[in-house]
């Protein structure tokens, strides 16, 4: 039985995952690695890990860009039905390899309840082995000033940043990031 301590996550019965930069958008690039491809790998592995723990998971079609993914979510889910998470890799220069590989973040919406989820996830990242510099920020702190994924989806929505493209990019590391994501989502959702 689900018993999330987070008010915003007490009603949803399904987790919906979407890989950031779907469609033809590659996202950040650290040749030969592309954010889109890595986000897809992480989403697929995270979904499998969550399902093995009894969590109902849906995945937005990887072929859709962000706008079409939002439309897909809104056609299939309403507020209170699902917790929707878009998964990204971050990009920056000047970070140590450890920081770039292990720093994770979450963007949250404008409500205090959404912020509570963000703070919980940040702490859970660190407890599960992410870098101590992992963060939680309002979507207004993004370089875009607001994030459509959070503002335009009907269900509760957050955006996860899992490591930096300038850090490790091998399959073992992507699997490690999927394990962190699944642990954090499970902890928050249940």
GROMACS .gro file of C-alpha atoms in nm:
model
  190
    1UNK     CA    1   0.000   0.000   0.000
    2UNK     CA    2   0.129   0.345  -0.093
    3UNK     CA    3   0.187   0.580   0.199
    4UNK     CA    4   0.375   0.880   0.059
    5UNK     CA    5   0.443   1.142   0.324
    6UNK     CA    6   0.426   1.409   0.052
    7UNK     CA    7   0.077   1.557   0.018
    8UNK     CA    8   0.110   1.613  -0.356
    9UNK     CA    9   0.197   1.246  -0.416
   10UNK     CA   10  -0.075   1.084  -0.205
   11UNK     CA   11  -0.340   1.060  -0.480
   12UNK     CA   12  -0.145   0.965  -0.795
   13UNK     CA   13  -0.142   0.592  -0.869
   14UNK     CA   14   0.104   0.586  -1.159
   15UNK     CA   15   0.447   0.731  -1.235
   16UNK     CA   16   0.490   0.860  -1.590
   17UNK     CA   17   0.845   0.896  -1.719
   18UNK     CA   18   0.954   1.091  -2.025
   19UNK     CA   19   1.302   1.117  -2.172
   20UNK     CA   20   1.396   1.480  -2.225
   21UNK     CA   21   1.473   1.585  -2.582
   22UNK     CA   22   1.257   1.333  -2.761
   23UNK     CA   23   1.196   1.334  -3.131
   24UNK     CA   24   1.487   1.471  -3.334
   25UNK     CA   25   1.627   1.699  -3.059
   26UNK     CA   26   1.961   1.557  -2.942
   27UNK     CA   27   1.981   1.778  -2.633
   28UNK     CA   28   2.327   1.834  -2.486
   29UNK     CA   29   2.613   1.667  -2.672
   30UNK     CA   30   2.951   1.545  -2.546
   31UNK     CA   31   3.063   1.358  -2.856
   32UNK     CA   32   2.987   1.089  -2.927
   33UNK     CA   33   2.725   1.096  -2.649
   34UNK     CA   34   2.384   1.263  -2.688
   35UNK     CA   35   2.157   1.357  -2.400
   36UNK     CA   36   1.846   1.224  -2.574
   37UNK     CA   37   1.992   0.874  -2.614
   38UNK     CA   38   2.116   0.866  -2.256
   39UNK     CA   39   1.785   0.994  -2.117
   40UNK     CA   40   1.601   0.718  -2.306
   41UNK     CA   41   1.835   0.452  -2.162
   42UNK     CA   42   1.791   0.590  -1.809
   43UNK     CA   43   1.411   0.615  -1.842
   44UNK     CA   44   1.379   0.258  -1.969
   45UNK     CA   45   1.597   0.118  -1.689
   46UNK     CA   46   1.428   0.331  -1.423
   47UNK     CA   47   1.087   0.208  -1.537
   48UNK     CA   48   1.200  -0.155  -1.515
   49UNK     CA   49   1.342  -0.103  -1.164
   50UNK     CA   50   1.024   0.068  -1.041
   51UNK     CA   51   0.799  -0.197  -1.194
   52UNK     CA   52   1.003  -0.467  -1.018
   53UNK     CA   53   0.911  -0.292  -0.691
   54UNK     CA   54   0.539  -0.292  -0.770
   55UNK     CA   55   0.507   0.067  -0.897
   56UNK     CA   56   0.281   0.122  -1.199
   57UNK     CA   57   0.487   0.307  -1.462
   58UNK     CA   58   0.400   0.447  -1.804
   59UNK     CA   59   0.656   0.588  -2.047
   60UNK     CA   60   0.578   0.876  -2.281
   61UNK     CA   61   0.666   0.781  -2.641
   62UNK     CA   62   1.036   0.844  -2.702
   63UNK     CA   63   0.964   0.957  -3.058
   64UNK     CA   64   0.776   1.266  -2.938
   65UNK     CA   65   0.932   1.606  -2.868
   66UNK     CA   66   0.856   1.786  -2.542
   67UNK     CA   67   0.541   1.957  -2.673
   68UNK     CA   68   0.395   1.633  -2.807
   69UNK     CA   69   0.496   1.448  -2.488
   70UNK     CA   70   0.303   1.706  -2.286
   71UNK     CA   71   0.001   1.658  -2.514
   72UNK     CA   72   0.029   1.279  -2.471
   73UNK     CA   73   0.041   1.316  -2.091
   74UNK     CA   74  -0.258   1.552  -2.088
   75UNK     CA   75  -0.465   1.319  -2.311
   76UNK     CA   76  -0.399   1.024  -2.081
   77UNK     CA   77  -0.379   1.169  -1.729
   78UNK     CA   78  -0.535   1.444  -1.518
   79UNK     CA   79  -0.438   1.613  -1.194
   80UNK     CA   80  -0.420   1.357  -0.916
   81UNK     CA   81  -0.387   1.060  -1.156
   82UNK     CA   82  -0.012   1.053  -1.202
   83UNK     CA   83   0.326   1.194  -1.106
   84UNK     CA   84   0.500   1.287  -1.432
   85UNK     CA   85   0.877   1.319  -1.449
   86UNK     CA   86   1.090   1.431  -1.740
   87UNK     CA   87   1.447   1.297  -1.723
   88UNK     CA   88   1.747   1.493  -1.850
   89UNK     CA   89   2.126   1.497  -1.827
   90UNK     CA   90   2.272   1.839  -1.743
   91UNK     CA   91   2.551   2.029  -1.916
   92UNK     CA   92   2.820   2.260  -1.777
   93UNK     CA   93   3.193   2.313  -1.788
   94UNK     CA   94   3.451   2.350  -1.513
   95UNK     CA   95   3.322   2.075  -1.283
   96UNK     CA   96   3.538   1.798  -1.140
   97UNK     CA   97   3.473   1.455  -1.289
   98UNK     CA   98   3.313   1.336  -0.962
   99UNK     CA   99   3.087   1.641  -0.938
  100UNK     CA  100   2.987   1.622  -1.305
  101UNK     CA  101   2.917   1.251  -1.282
  102UNK     CA  102   2.722   1.244  -0.956
  103UNK     CA  103   2.548   1.583  -0.919
  104UNK     CA  104   2.172   1.553  -0.970
  105UNK     CA  105   1.892   1.806  -0.951
  106UNK     CA  106   1.518   1.852  -0.960
  107UNK     CA  107   1.309   2.142  -1.086
  108UNK     CA  108   0.976   2.193  -0.911
  109UNK     CA  109   0.668   2.409  -0.968
  110UNK     CA  110   0.543   2.718  -0.788
  111UNK     CA  111   0.340   2.561  -0.507
  112UNK     CA  112   0.476   2.487  -0.161
  113UNK     CA  113   0.370   2.124  -0.208
  114UNK     CA  114   0.576   2.098  -0.526
  115UNK     CA  115   0.869   2.257  -0.344
  116UNK     CA  116   0.829   1.998  -0.065
  117UNK     CA  117   0.865   1.722  -0.325
  118UNK     CA  118   1.174   1.895  -0.464
  119UNK     CA  119   1.340   1.921  -0.123
  120UNK     CA  120   1.255   1.557  -0.046
  121UNK     CA  121   1.402   1.439  -0.378
  122UNK     CA  122   1.721   1.643  -0.331
  123UNK     CA  123   1.779   1.487   0.011
  124UNK     CA  124   1.698   1.141  -0.126
  125UNK     CA  125   1.949   1.191  -0.409
  126UNK     CA  126   2.224   1.252  -0.155
  127UNK     CA  127   2.116   0.965   0.073
  128UNK     CA  128   2.132   0.734  -0.230
  129UNK     CA  129   2.487   0.834  -0.331
  130UNK     CA  130   2.449   1.143  -0.548
  131UNK     CA  131   2.694   1.431  -0.503
  132UNK     CA  132   2.641   1.660  -0.200
  133UNK     CA  133   2.607   1.951  -0.448
  134UNK     CA  134   2.282   1.800  -0.579
  135UNK     CA  135   2.005   2.059  -0.583
  136UNK     CA  136   1.633   2.143  -0.589
  137UNK     CA  137   1.524   2.462  -0.770
  138UNK     CA  138   1.202   2.624  -0.883
  139UNK     CA  139   1.146   2.604  -1.257
  140UNK     CA  140   1.175   2.985  -1.260
  141UNK     CA  141   1.548   2.937  -1.186
  142UNK     CA  142   1.599   2.750  -1.514
  143UNK     CA  143   1.766   2.933  -1.801
  144UNK     CA  144   1.422   2.951  -1.966
  145UNK     CA  145   1.254   3.123  -1.670
  146UNK     CA  146   0.984   2.854  -1.664
  147UNK     CA  147   0.961   2.495  -1.784
  148UNK     CA  148   0.673   2.384  -2.004
  149UNK     CA  149   0.695   2.029  -1.871
  150UNK     CA  150   0.608   2.158  -1.523
  151UNK     CA  151   0.368   2.438  -1.623
  152UNK     CA  152   0.172   2.274  -1.906
  153UNK     CA  153   0.110   1.919  -1.784
  154UNK     CA  154  -0.215   1.857  -1.597
  155UNK     CA  155  -0.074   1.602  -1.348
  156UNK     CA  156   0.187   1.682  -1.084
  157UNK     CA  157   0.514   1.733  -1.275
  158UNK     CA  158   0.883   1.763  -1.196
  159UNK     CA  159   1.198   1.759  -1.408
  160UNK     CA  160   1.499   1.550  -1.304
  161UNK     CA  161   1.858   1.632  -1.404
  162UNK     CA  162   2.076   1.322  -1.362
  163UNK     CA  163   2.448   1.396  -1.379
  164UNK     CA  164   2.630   1.610  -1.632
  165UNK     CA  165   2.728   1.513  -1.985
  166UNK     CA  166   3.084   1.628  -1.901
  167UNK     CA  167   3.113   1.347  -1.644
  168UNK     CA  168   3.099   0.972  -1.697
  169UNK     CA  169   2.892   0.853  -1.992
  170UNK     CA  170   2.947   0.476  -1.999
  171UNK     CA  171   2.662   0.225  -1.975
  172UNK     CA  172   2.753   0.129  -1.617
  173UNK     CA  173   2.723   0.493  -1.509
  174UNK     CA  174   2.387   0.536  -1.683
  175UNK     CA  175   2.265   0.225  -1.500
  176UNK     CA  176   2.388   0.376  -1.173
  177UNK     CA  177   2.192   0.696  -1.248
  178UNK     CA  178   1.881   0.485  -1.321
  179UNK     CA  179   1.923   0.314  -0.984
  180UNK     CA  180   1.946   0.652  -0.811
  181UNK     CA  181   1.640   0.780  -0.998
  182UNK     CA  182   1.434   0.470  -0.918
  183UNK     CA  183   1.532   0.479  -0.549
  184UNK     CA  184   1.444   0.848  -0.521
  185UNK     CA  185   1.112   0.810  -0.704
  186UNK     CA  186   1.021   0.503  -0.498
  187UNK     CA  187   1.105   0.681  -0.170
  188UNK     CA  188   0.897   0.986  -0.263
  189UNK     CA  189   0.605   0.796  -0.417
  190UNK     CA  190   0.560   0.539  -0.142
   0.00000   0.00000   0.00000
